[in-house]
């Protein structure tokens, strides 16, 4: 038995023994996902136990070094773990912007002290992070951001406003882009700062959507004092950190193209297909695209772990994955007919299909719009003239 086969057998047995049955059921709603944080909300004992068990083994972040709370697994072992979790339908124990976005940036750009301070907390899900990038006049053109950060000798002083800050009202800390040199060319006067959302001068105002949900906020900074050692990388070089983090964010969002644990379109769709040849053709086309995306995604992850991925490849994956996810939900709605538009009835599980369909519209905006990703692919991967 090769080492990897032995690891697979061991992992399979460990998961069988440790993954609670409830944590093998498909995720039905937001409450089924665990976000951790200073005041974590657990839907059940099983959810809490699953997080603690996985974190105890470093398997919330299996490929991070053990010194920083990770599992110290190789890329091949990490892939085996993911395959074995998928085999039994095991849920991700922790949803975390710390894991999917900030962690990789800290591993590359953080000081040793910052890594030891922040990464283990992220791995254990003890701190919930939010992302302070977008501002009212800086979305696609992110480098135009204006949140002011002044060097006051023994601390930084931050003033300004962010917008669309997902879950800012629930987050404990923020990773934030700030302008430290207003006179420099716009990409060269930005720094990357970490601070506690409980700091004096930080306030959030949830943005109420038509659905009644408030998944994101306006975030205000009014004379917020930030300790000097919470700036990541070099002063005025935060754009490098920001771009690197965006690559990881886009990689994470592209995973939507895989459509959850099975990527399946569901029973309703299969029934509708039997009666409607046009829909059947659309589903067949979708299935081929989904298979191609799955293959591309696996190759991309392998290349990424081997350090061979093109730095702009996450833009390609994000574009393909989010457009595919939108197509998936268009098909679900087409198959459901007018019933799928039900918004509140018990039969429709509170309008699950319609709400999920509408949510996918944001997939091609969050983390950078599809138009921007196409621009990056044209310029950096295809090297098209004039792009
Ligand atoms: C669900 C969701 C969650 C989000 N969470 C966060 C978060 O946690 N933190 C955070 O900082 N931000 C967050 N955002 C903000 C997101 O990053 C921005 O919405 C996005 O970058 C687009 O910026 P904008 O909304 O200002 O649109 P704009 O930049 O004003 O764009 C408007 C339109 O113009 C197009 N456009 C703009 N420039 C170009 C160009 N050069 N070429 C072609 N077309 C162009 C865009 O594609 C878009 O269609 C979130 C957004 C959503 C929808």
CSV table of C-alpha atoms and ligand atoms in Angstrom, one decimal:
chain,number,residue,atom,x,y,z
A,1,UNK,CA,0.0,0.0,0.0
A,2,UNK,CA,1.5,3.4,-1.0
A,3,UNK,CA,1.7,6.1,1.7
A,4,UNK,CA,-1.2,7.9,0.0
A,5,UNK,CA,-3.4,4.8,0.0
A,6,UNK,CA,-2.6,4.3,3.6
A,7,UNK,CA,-3.5,7.9,4.3
A,8,UNK,CA,-6.8,7.4,2.5
A,9,UNK,CA,-7.7,4.3,4.5
A,10,UNK,CA,-6.8,6.0,7.8
A,11,UNK,CA,-8.8,9.2,6.8
A,12,UNK,CA,-11.8,7.2,5.7
A,13,UNK,CA,-11.9,5.3,9.1
A,14,UNK,CA,-11.3,8.5,11.1
A,15,UNK,CA,-14.1,10.3,9.3
A,16,UNK,CA,-16.5,7.4,9.7
A,17,UNK,CA,-15.8,7.4,13.4
A,18,UNK,CA,-15.8,11.2,13.9
A,19,UNK,CA,-18.2,12.9,11.5
A,20,UNK,CA,-21.6,13.1,13.2
A,21,UNK,CA,-24.5,11.7,11.0
A,22,UNK,CA,-26.2,15.1,11.1
A,23,UNK,CA,-23.1,16.7,9.6
A,24,UNK,CA,-23.4,14.4,6.5
A,25,UNK,CA,-26.8,15.8,5.5
A,26,UNK,CA,-27.0,18.3,2.7
A,27,UNK,CA,-26.9,22.0,3.8
A,28,UNK,CA,-30.5,23.3,3.6
A,29,UNK,CA,-30.1,26.9,4.8
A,30,UNK,CA,-27.7,29.5,6.1
A,31,UNK,CA,-28.1,28.1,9.7
A,32,UNK,CA,-26.6,24.8,8.6
A,33,UNK,CA,-23.3,26.6,8.0
A,34,UNK,CA,-21.0,27.4,10.9
A,35,UNK,CA,-19.2,30.8,10.8
A,36,UNK,CA,-17.5,30.6,14.2
A,37,UNK,CA,-16.5,33.9,15.8
A,38,UNK,CA,-16.2,35.3,19.3
A,39,UNK,CA,-19.9,34.6,19.9
A,40,UNK,CA,-20.5,31.5,17.7
A,41,UNK,CA,-24.0,30.4,16.9
A,42,UNK,CA,-24.3,26.6,16.7
A,43,UNK,CA,-27.5,25.1,15.3
A,44,UNK,CA,-26.8,21.8,17.1
A,45,UNK,CA,-24.4,20.0,19.4
A,46,UNK,CA,-23.3,18.0,16.4
A,47,UNK,CA,-22.3,21.2,14.5
A,48,UNK,CA,-20.2,22.4,17.5
A,49,UNK,CA,-18.6,19.0,17.9
A,50,UNK,CA,-17.7,18.7,14.2
A,51,UNK,CA,-16.0,22.1,14.2
A,52,UNK,CA,-14.0,21.3,17.4
A,53,UNK,CA,-13.0,17.8,16.2
A,54,UNK,CA,-11.8,19.0,12.8
A,55,UNK,CA,-10.1,22.1,14.3
A,56,UNK,CA,-8.4,19.9,16.9
A,57,UNK,CA,-6.8,17.9,14.0
A,58,UNK,CA,-5.9,21.1,12.0
A,59,UNK,CA,-8.3,19.9,9.3
A,60,UNK,CA,-10.3,23.1,9.0
A,61,UNK,CA,-7.2,24.2,7.1
A,62,UNK,CA,-5.6,20.9,6.2
A,63,UNK,CA,-2.8,22.3,4.1
A,64,UNK,CA,-1.6,25.1,6.4
A,65,UNK,CA,1.5,24.4,8.5
A,66,UNK,CA,0.9,22.8,11.9
A,67,UNK,CA,2.7,25.8,13.7
A,68,UNK,CA,-0.2,28.0,12.5
A,69,UNK,CA,-3.1,25.7,13.5
A,70,UNK,CA,-3.1,23.7,10.2
A,71,UNK,CA,-3.0,20.0,9.5
A,72,UNK,CA,0.4,20.1,7.7
A,73,UNK,CA,-0.9,17.9,4.9
A,74,UNK,CA,0.7,17.8,1.5
A,75,UNK,CA,-1.4,18.9,-1.6
A,76,UNK,CA,-2.1,15.3,-2.5
A,77,UNK,CA,-3.2,14.4,1.1
A,78,UNK,CA,-5.4,17.5,1.2
A,79,UNK,CA,-7.1,16.3,-2.0
A,80,UNK,CA,-7.6,12.9,-0.6
A,81,UNK,CA,-9.2,14.4,2.6
A,82,UNK,CA,-11.6,16.5,0.4
A,83,UNK,CA,-12.5,13.4,-1.7
A,84,UNK,CA,-13.2,11.3,1.4
A,85,UNK,CA,-15.3,14.1,3.0
A,86,UNK,CA,-17.2,14.4,-0.3
A,87,UNK,CA,-17.7,10.6,-0.4
A,88,UNK,CA,-19.7,10.6,2.8
A,89,UNK,CA,-21.3,14.1,2.2
A,90,UNK,CA,-19.4,15.6,5.2
A,91,UNK,CA,-20.1,19.3,5.6
A,92,UNK,CA,-17.4,21.9,5.6
A,93,UNK,CA,-17.0,22.4,9.4
A,94,UNK,CA,-16.3,26.1,9.1
A,95,UNK,CA,-17.3,28.9,6.7
A,96,UNK,CA,-14.7,31.6,7.0
A,97,UNK,CA,-13.4,34.6,5.1
A,98,UNK,CA,-10.3,34.2,7.4
A,99,UNK,CA,-9.6,30.8,5.8
A,100,UNK,CA,-10.6,31.5,2.2
A,101,UNK,CA,-9.2,35.0,1.9
A,102,UNK,CA,-7.1,36.5,4.7
A,103,UNK,CA,-5.2,33.3,5.7
A,104,UNK,CA,-3.4,32.8,2.4
A,105,UNK,CA,-2.5,36.5,2.3
A,106,UNK,CA,-1.0,36.3,5.8
A,107,UNK,CA,0.9,33.2,5.0
A,108,UNK,CA,2.6,35.1,2.1
A,109,UNK,CA,2.8,38.6,3.3
A,110,UNK,CA,2.4,38.5,7.2
A,111,UNK,CA,5.3,38.9,9.6
A,112,UNK,CA,6.1,35.8,11.7
A,113,UNK,CA,4.5,37.5,14.7
A,114,UNK,CA,1.3,38.2,12.7
A,115,UNK,CA,1.1,34.6,11.5
A,116,UNK,CA,1.4,33.2,15.0
A,117,UNK,CA,-1.1,35.7,16.4
A,118,UNK,CA,-3.9,35.4,13.7
A,119,UNK,CA,-3.7,32.1,11.9
A,120,UNK,CA,-4.4,29.7,14.7
A,121,UNK,CA,-7.4,31.7,15.7
A,122,UNK,CA,-8.7,31.6,12.2
A,123,UNK,CA,-8.1,27.8,12.0
A,124,UNK,CA,-10.1,27.3,15.2
A,125,UNK,CA,-12.9,29.6,14.0
A,126,UNK,CA,-12.5,31.9,17.0
A,127,UNK,CA,-12.5,35.2,15.1
A,128,UNK,CA,-14.9,36.0,12.3
A,129,UNK,CA,-13.5,38.3,9.7
A,130,UNK,CA,-15.0,40.7,7.2
A,131,UNK,CA,-13.6,42.3,4.1
A,132,UNK,CA,-13.3,46.1,3.8
A,133,UNK,CA,-12.4,46.7,0.2
A,134,UNK,CA,-15.3,48.4,-1.7
A,135,UNK,CA,-16.2,52.0,-1.1
A,136,UNK,CA,-19.1,54.1,-2.5
A,137,UNK,CA,-16.7,55.3,-5.3
A,138,UNK,CA,-14.4,52.4,-5.5
A,139,UNK,CA,-15.8,49.0,-6.7
A,140,UNK,CA,-14.5,47.8,-10.0
A,141,UNK,CA,-12.0,50.6,-9.9
A,142,UNK,CA,-10.9,49.5,-6.4
A,143,UNK,CA,-7.6,51.4,-6.4
A,144,UNK,CA,-9.6,54.7,-6.3
A,145,UNK,CA,-10.4,54.0,-2.6
A,146,UNK,CA,-10.2,56.9,-0.3
A,147,UNK,CA,-10.4,55.6,3.3
A,148,UNK,CA,-7.7,57.7,5.0
A,149,UNK,CA,-5.0,56.2,7.2
A,150,UNK,CA,-2.6,58.6,8.9
A,151,UNK,CA,0.6,57.7,10.7
A,152,UNK,CA,0.2,59.2,14.2
A,153,UNK,CA,3.6,58.0,15.5
A,154,UNK,CA,2.5,55.3,17.9
A,155,UNK,CA,-0.7,54.3,16.0
A,156,UNK,CA,-2.6,54.6,12.7
A,157,UNK,CA,-5.7,56.8,12.5
A,158,UNK,CA,-8.4,55.6,10.1
A,159,UNK,CA,-11.3,57.7,8.8
A,160,UNK,CA,-13.7,56.8,5.9
A,161,UNK,CA,-16.4,54.5,4.7
A,162,UNK,CA,-16.7,51.1,3.2
A,163,UNK,CA,-19.8,49.6,1.5
A,164,UNK,CA,-21.2,46.1,0.7
A,165,UNK,CA,-19.1,44.8,3.6
A,166,UNK,CA,-20.6,41.3,3.9
A,167,UNK,CA,-21.6,40.4,7.5
A,168,UNK,CA,-19.7,43.5,8.9
A,169,UNK,CA,-22.4,43.6,11.7
A,170,UNK,CA,-21.5,40.0,12.7
A,171,UNK,CA,-17.7,40.1,12.2
A,172,UNK,CA,-15.1,40.5,15.0
A,173,UNK,CA,-12.3,41.9,12.9
A,174,UNK,CA,-11.8,43.5,9.4
A,175,UNK,CA,-9.1,43.2,6.8
A,176,UNK,CA,-9.2,46.6,5.2
A,177,UNK,CA,-7.6,48.6,2.4
A,178,UNK,CA,-6.7,52.1,3.4
A,179,UNK,CA,-4.9,55.1,1.7
A,180,UNK,CA,-1.7,55.9,3.4
A,181,UNK,CA,-0.2,58.2,0.7
A,182,UNK,CA,-2.8,60.4,-1.0
A,183,UNK,CA,-0.2,62.0,-3.2
A,184,UNK,CA,1.2,58.8,-4.8
A,185,UNK,CA,-0.2,57.2,-8.0
A,186,UNK,CA,-3.4,55.5,-6.9
A,187,UNK,CA,-2.1,51.9,-6.8
A,188,UNK,CA,1.0,52.9,-4.8
A,189,UNK,CA,-0.5,54.7,-1.8
A,190,UNK,CA,-2.6,51.8,-0.4
A,191,UNK,CA,-1.9,49.7,2.7
A,192,UNK,CA,-3.5,46.6,4.1
A,193,UNK,CA,-4.6,46.9,7.7
A,194,UNK,CA,-6.2,44.6,10.3
A,195,UNK,CA,-8.4,45.8,13.1
A,196,UNK,CA,-11.0,44.9,15.7
A,197,UNK,CA,-14.5,45.8,14.7
A,198,UNK,CA,-15.1,46.5,18.4
A,199,UNK,CA,-12.6,49.5,18.2
A,200,UNK,CA,-14.0,52.8,19.2
A,201,UNK,CA,-15.2,54.7,16.1
A,202,UNK,CA,-16.2,51.7,14.0
A,203,UNK,CA,-19.9,51.5,13.2
A,204,UNK,CA,-22.0,49.5,10.7
A,205,UNK,CA,-25.4,50.0,9.1
A,206,UNK,CA,-26.9,46.9,7.6
A,207,UNK,CA,-28.3,47.4,4.0
A,208,UNK,CA,-31.8,46.1,3.9
A,209,UNK,CA,-32.6,44.2,0.6
A,210,UNK,CA,-35.9,43.7,-1.0
A,211,UNK,CA,-35.9,40.1,0.2
A,212,UNK,CA,-35.9,41.3,3.8
A,213,UNK,CA,-32.3,40.1,4.3
A,214,UNK,CA,-29.3,42.3,5.2
A,215,UNK,CA,-26.3,40.3,4.1
A,216,UNK,CA,-24.1,43.3,4.0
A,217,UNK,CA,-23.5,46.7,5.5
A,218,UNK,CA,-22.2,50.2,5.1
A,219,UNK,CA,-19.2,50.4,7.5
A,220,UNK,CA,-18.0,53.7,8.9
A,221,UNK,CA,-14.6,54.6,10.5
A,222,UNK,CA,-14.5,57.7,12.6
A,223,UNK,CA,-11.1,58.4,14.1
A,224,UNK,CA,-10.3,54.7,14.6
A,225,UNK,CA,-7.0,54.1,16.4
A,226,UNK,CA,-5.2,51.0,15.1
A,227,UNK,CA,-1.9,49.6,16.7
A,228,UNK,CA,1.1,50.0,14.4
A,229,UNK,CA,1.9,46.3,14.2
A,230,UNK,CA,-1.5,45.5,12.5
A,231,UNK,CA,-0.4,46.6,9.0
A,232,UNK,CA,0.4,43.6,6.8
A,233,UNK,CA,3.4,43.8,4.4
A,234,UNK,CA,5.0,47.2,3.7
A,235,UNK,CA,3.4,50.6,4.0
A,236,UNK,CA,2.0,51.8,0.6
A,237,UNK,CA,2.5,48.2,-0.9
A,238,UNK,CA,-1.0,47.0,0.2
A,239,UNK,CA,-2.1,46.7,-3.5
A,240,UNK,CA,0.1,43.5,-3.9
A,241,UNK,CA,-1.5,42.0,-0.8
A,242,UNK,CA,-5.0,43.0,-2.0
A,243,UNK,CA,-4.6,41.5,-5.4
A,244,UNK,CA,-3.2,38.2,-4.0
A,245,UNK,CA,-6.1,38.0,-1.6
A,246,UNK,CA,-8.6,38.7,-4.5
A,247,UNK,CA,-7.1,35.7,-6.4
A,248,UNK,CA,-8.0,33.5,-3.4
A,249,UNK,CA,-11.5,35.1,-3.1
A,250,UNK,CA,-12.1,34.4,-6.8
A,251,UNK,CA,-11.0,30.9,-6.5
A,252,UNK,CA,-13.4,30.4,-3.6
A,253,UNK,CA,-16.3,32.0,-5.4
A,254,UNK,CA,-15.6,29.9,-8.6
A,255,UNK,CA,-16.4,26.8,-6.4
A,256,UNK,CA,-20.1,27.8,-6.9
A,257,UNK,CA,-19.8,26.4,-10.4
A,258,UNK,CA,-19.5,22.9,-8.8
A,259,UNK,CA,-22.9,23.3,-7.3
A,260,UNK,CA,-22.4,22.0,-3.8
A,261,UNK,CA,-21.7,18.4,-2.9
A,262,UNK,CA,-23.3,16.7,-5.9
A,263,UNK,CA,-23.8,19.5,-8.5
A,264,UNK,CA,-27.1,17.7,-9.2
A,265,UNK,CA,-29.9,19.6,-10.7
A,266,UNK,CA,-32.6,17.9,-8.6
A,267,UNK,CA,-35.6,15.6,-9.1
A,268,UNK,CA,-38.0,18.3,-10.2
A,269,UNK,CA,-35.8,19.1,-13.1
A,270,UNK,CA,-35.5,15.5,-14.1
A,271,UNK,CA,-39.3,15.1,-14.1
A,272,UNK,CA,-39.8,18.3,-16.1
A,273,UNK,CA,-37.2,17.1,-18.6
A,274,UNK,CA,-39.1,14.0,-19.3
A,275,UNK,CA,-42.0,16.0,-20.6
A,276,UNK,CA,-40.2,18.8,-22.4
A,277,UNK,CA,-37.6,18.0,-25.1
A,278,UNK,CA,-36.4,21.6,-25.3
A,279,UNK,CA,-35.6,21.7,-21.6
A,280,UNK,CA,-33.9,18.3,-21.9
A,281,UNK,CA,-31.6,19.8,-24.5
A,282,UNK,CA,-30.8,22.7,-22.2
A,283,UNK,CA,-30.1,20.3,-19.4
A,284,UNK,CA,-27.8,18.2,-21.6
A,285,UNK,CA,-25.9,21.3,-22.6
A,286,UNK,CA,-25.6,22.3,-19.0
A,287,UNK,CA,-24.4,18.9,-17.9
A,288,UNK,CA,-21.6,19.0,-20.5
A,289,UNK,CA,-20.5,22.5,-19.4
A,290,UNK,CA,-20.7,21.3,-15.7
A,291,UNK,CA,-18.5,18.3,-16.5
A,292,UNK,CA,-16.0,20.5,-18.3
A,293,UNK,CA,-15.9,23.0,-15.5
A,294,UNK,CA,-15.4,20.2,-12.9
A,295,UNK,CA,-12.4,18.9,-14.9
A,296,UNK,CA,-11.0,22.4,-15.4
A,297,UNK,CA,-11.4,23.1,-11.7
A,298,UNK,CA,-9.5,20.0,-10.6
A,299,UNK,CA,-6.7,20.8,-13.0
A,300,UNK,CA,-6.6,24.4,-11.7
A,301,UNK,CA,-6.4,23.3,-8.1
A,302,UNK,CA,-3.5,20.8,-8.9
A,303,UNK,CA,-1.6,23.5,-10.8
A,304,UNK,CA,-2.2,26.0,-8.0
A,305,UNK,CA,-0.9,23.7,-5.3
A,306,UNK,CA,2.1,22.9,-7.5
A,307,UNK,CA,2.8,26.6,-7.9
A,308,UNK,CA,2.2,26.4,-11.7
A,309,UNK,CA,-1.1,28.3,-12.0
A,310,UNK,CA,-1.1,31.6,-14.0
A,311,UNK,CA,-1.7,34.4,-11.5
A,312,UNK,CA,-4.8,35.5,-13.5
A,313,UNK,CA,-6.3,32.1,-13.7
A,314,UNK,CA,-8.7,32.6,-10.7
A,315,UNK,CA,-10.4,35.3,-12.9
A,316,UNK,CA,-11.1,32.7,-15.6
A,317,UNK,CA,-12.4,30.2,-13.0
A,318,UNK,CA,-14.5,32.9,-11.3
A,319,UNK,CA,-16.1,33.9,-14.6
A,320,UNK,CA,-16.8,30.3,-15.7
A,321,UNK,CA,-18.0,29.1,-12.2
A,322,UNK,CA,-20.4,31.9,-11.5
A,323,UNK,CA,-21.9,32.0,-15.0
A,324,UNK,CA,-22.4,28.2,-14.7
A,325,UNK,CA,-24.1,28.6,-11.3
A,326,UNK,CA,-26.4,31.2,-12.7
A,327,UNK,CA,-27.3,28.8,-15.6
A,328,UNK,CA,-28.0,26.0,-13.1
A,329,UNK,CA,-30.5,28.1,-11.2
A,330,UNK,CA,-32.1,29.4,-14.4
A,331,UNK,CA,-32.8,25.7,-15.3
A,332,UNK,CA,-34.2,24.9,-11.9
A,333,UNK,CA,-36.6,27.8,-12.3
A,334,UNK,CA,-37.5,26.9,-15.8
A,335,UNK,CA,-38.3,23.3,-14.7
A,336,UNK,CA,-40.3,24.5,-11.7
A,337,UNK,CA,-42.5,26.8,-13.9
A,338,UNK,CA,-44.7,29.3,-12.1
A,339,UNK,CA,-44.6,27.2,-8.9
A,340,UNK,CA,-40.9,27.9,-8.5
A,341,UNK,CA,-41.7,31.6,-8.1
A,342,UNK,CA,-43.6,30.9,-4.8
A,343,UNK,CA,-42.1,33.2,-2.2
A,344,UNK,CA,-43.5,32.3,1.2
A,345,UNK,CA,-45.5,29.1,1.2
A,346,UNK,CA,-44.5,26.1,3.3
A,347,UNK,CA,-44.7,23.9,0.2
A,348,UNK,CA,-41.9,26.0,-1.5
A,349,UNK,CA,-39.9,25.9,1.8
A,350,UNK,CA,-40.1,29.7,2.1
A,351,UNK,CA,-39.4,30.3,-1.6
A,352,UNK,CA,-36.1,28.4,-1.5
A,353,UNK,CA,-35.8,28.0,-5.3
A,354,UNK,CA,-36.7,31.6,-6.1
A,355,UNK,CA,-34.5,33.1,-3.3
A,356,UNK,CA,-31.5,30.9,-4.3
A,357,UNK,CA,-32.0,31.9,-8.0
A,358,UNK,CA,-32.1,35.6,-7.2
A,359,UNK,CA,-29.0,35.2,-5.0
A,360,UNK,CA,-27.0,33.8,-7.9
A,361,UNK,CA,-27.4,37.2,-9.7
A,362,UNK,CA,-24.9,38.6,-7.2
A,363,UNK,CA,-22.3,35.8,-8.1
A,364,UNK,CA,-21.1,37.6,-11.1
A,365,UNK,CA,-20.7,40.9,-9.1
A,366,UNK,CA,-19.2,39.9,-5.8
A,367,UNK,CA,-15.4,39.5,-5.8
A,368,UNK,CA,-15.2,41.5,-9.0
A,369,UNK,CA,-17.8,41.6,-11.8
A,370,UNK,CA,-17.8,39.2,-14.8
A,371,UNK,CA,-16.9,42.2,-17.1
A,372,UNK,CA,-13.8,42.9,-15.0
A,373,UNK,CA,-12.8,39.2,-15.0
A,374,UNK,CA,-13.1,39.1,-18.8
A,375,UNK,CA,-11.0,42.2,-19.1
A,376,UNK,CA,-8.3,40.5,-16.9
A,377,UNK,CA,-8.4,37.3,-19.0
A,378,UNK,CA,-8.1,39.4,-22.2
A,379,UNK,CA,-5.2,41.4,-20.9
A,380,UNK,CA,-3.2,39.0,-18.8
A,381,UNK,CA,-3.9,35.5,-20.1
A,382,UNK,CA,-4.7,36.1,-23.8
A,383,UNK,CA,-2.5,39.2,-24.1
A,384,UNK,CA,-5.0,40.6,-26.6
A,385,UNK,CA,-3.8,43.8,-28.3
A,386,UNK,CA,-5.6,46.9,-26.9
A,387,UNK,CA,-7.0,45.0,-23.9
B,1,LIG,C1,-23.2,39.8,-2.6
B,1,LIG,C2,-22.1,40.8,-2.5
B,1,LIG,C3,-21.2,40.7,-1.5
B,1,LIG,C4,-20.1,41.6,-1.5
B,1,LIG,N1,-19.3,41.6,-0.4
B,1,LIG,C5,-18.3,42.5,-0.3
B,1,LIG,C6,-17.4,42.5,0.9
B,1,LIG,O1,-17.6,41.7,1.8
B,1,LIG,N2,-16.5,43.4,0.9
B,1,LIG,C7,-16.3,44.3,-0.1
B,1,LIG,O2,-15.3,45.1,0.0
B,1,LIG,N3,-17.1,44.4,-1.2
B,1,LIG,C8,-18.1,43.5,-1.3
B,1,LIG,N4,-18.9,43.5,-2.4
B,1,LIG,C9,-18.7,44.5,-3.4
B,1,LIG,C10,-18.2,44.0,-4.8
B,1,LIG,O3,-16.8,43.7,-4.7
B,1,LIG,C11,-18.5,45.1,-5.8
B,1,LIG,O4,-19.9,45.2,-5.9
B,1,LIG,C12,-17.9,44.9,-7.2
B,1,LIG,O5,-16.5,44.9,-7.1
B,1,LIG,C13,-18.5,45.9,-8.2
B,1,LIG,O6,-18.3,47.2,-7.8
B,1,LIG,P1,-19.5,48.2,-7.8
B,1,LIG,O7,-20.7,47.6,-7.1
B,1,LIG,O8,-19.1,49.5,-7.3
B,1,LIG,O9,-20.0,48.3,-9.4
B,1,LIG,P2,-19.3,49.3,-10.4
B,1,LIG,O10,-17.8,49.2,-10.3
B,1,LIG,O11,-19.9,50.6,-10.3
B,1,LIG,O12,-19.7,48.6,-11.8
B,1,LIG,C14,-21.0,48.8,-12.4
B,1,LIG,C15,-21.1,48.0,-13.7
B,1,LIG,O13,-20.1,48.6,-14.6
B,1,LIG,C16,-19.3,47.6,-15.1
B,1,LIG,N5,-17.9,48.1,-15.2
B,1,LIG,C17,-17.2,48.8,-14.4
B,1,LIG,N6,-16.0,49.1,-14.8
B,1,LIG,C18,-15.8,48.4,-16.0
B,1,LIG,C19,-14.8,48.2,-16.9
B,1,LIG,N7,-13.6,48.7,-16.7
B,1,LIG,N8,-15.0,47.4,-18.0
B,1,LIG,C20,-16.2,46.8,-18.2
B,1,LIG,N9,-17.3,47.0,-17.4
B,1,LIG,C21,-17.1,47.7,-16.3
B,1,LIG,C22,-19.3,46.5,-14.1
B,1,LIG,O14,-19.0,45.2,-14.6
B,1,LIG,C23,-20.8,46.6,-13.6
B,1,LIG,O15,-21.6,45.8,-14.5
B,1,LIG,C24,-20.0,42.6,-2.5
B,1,LIG,C25,-20.9,42.6,-3.5
B,1,LIG,C26,-21.9,41.7,-3.6
B,1,LIG,C27,-22.9,41.8,-4.7
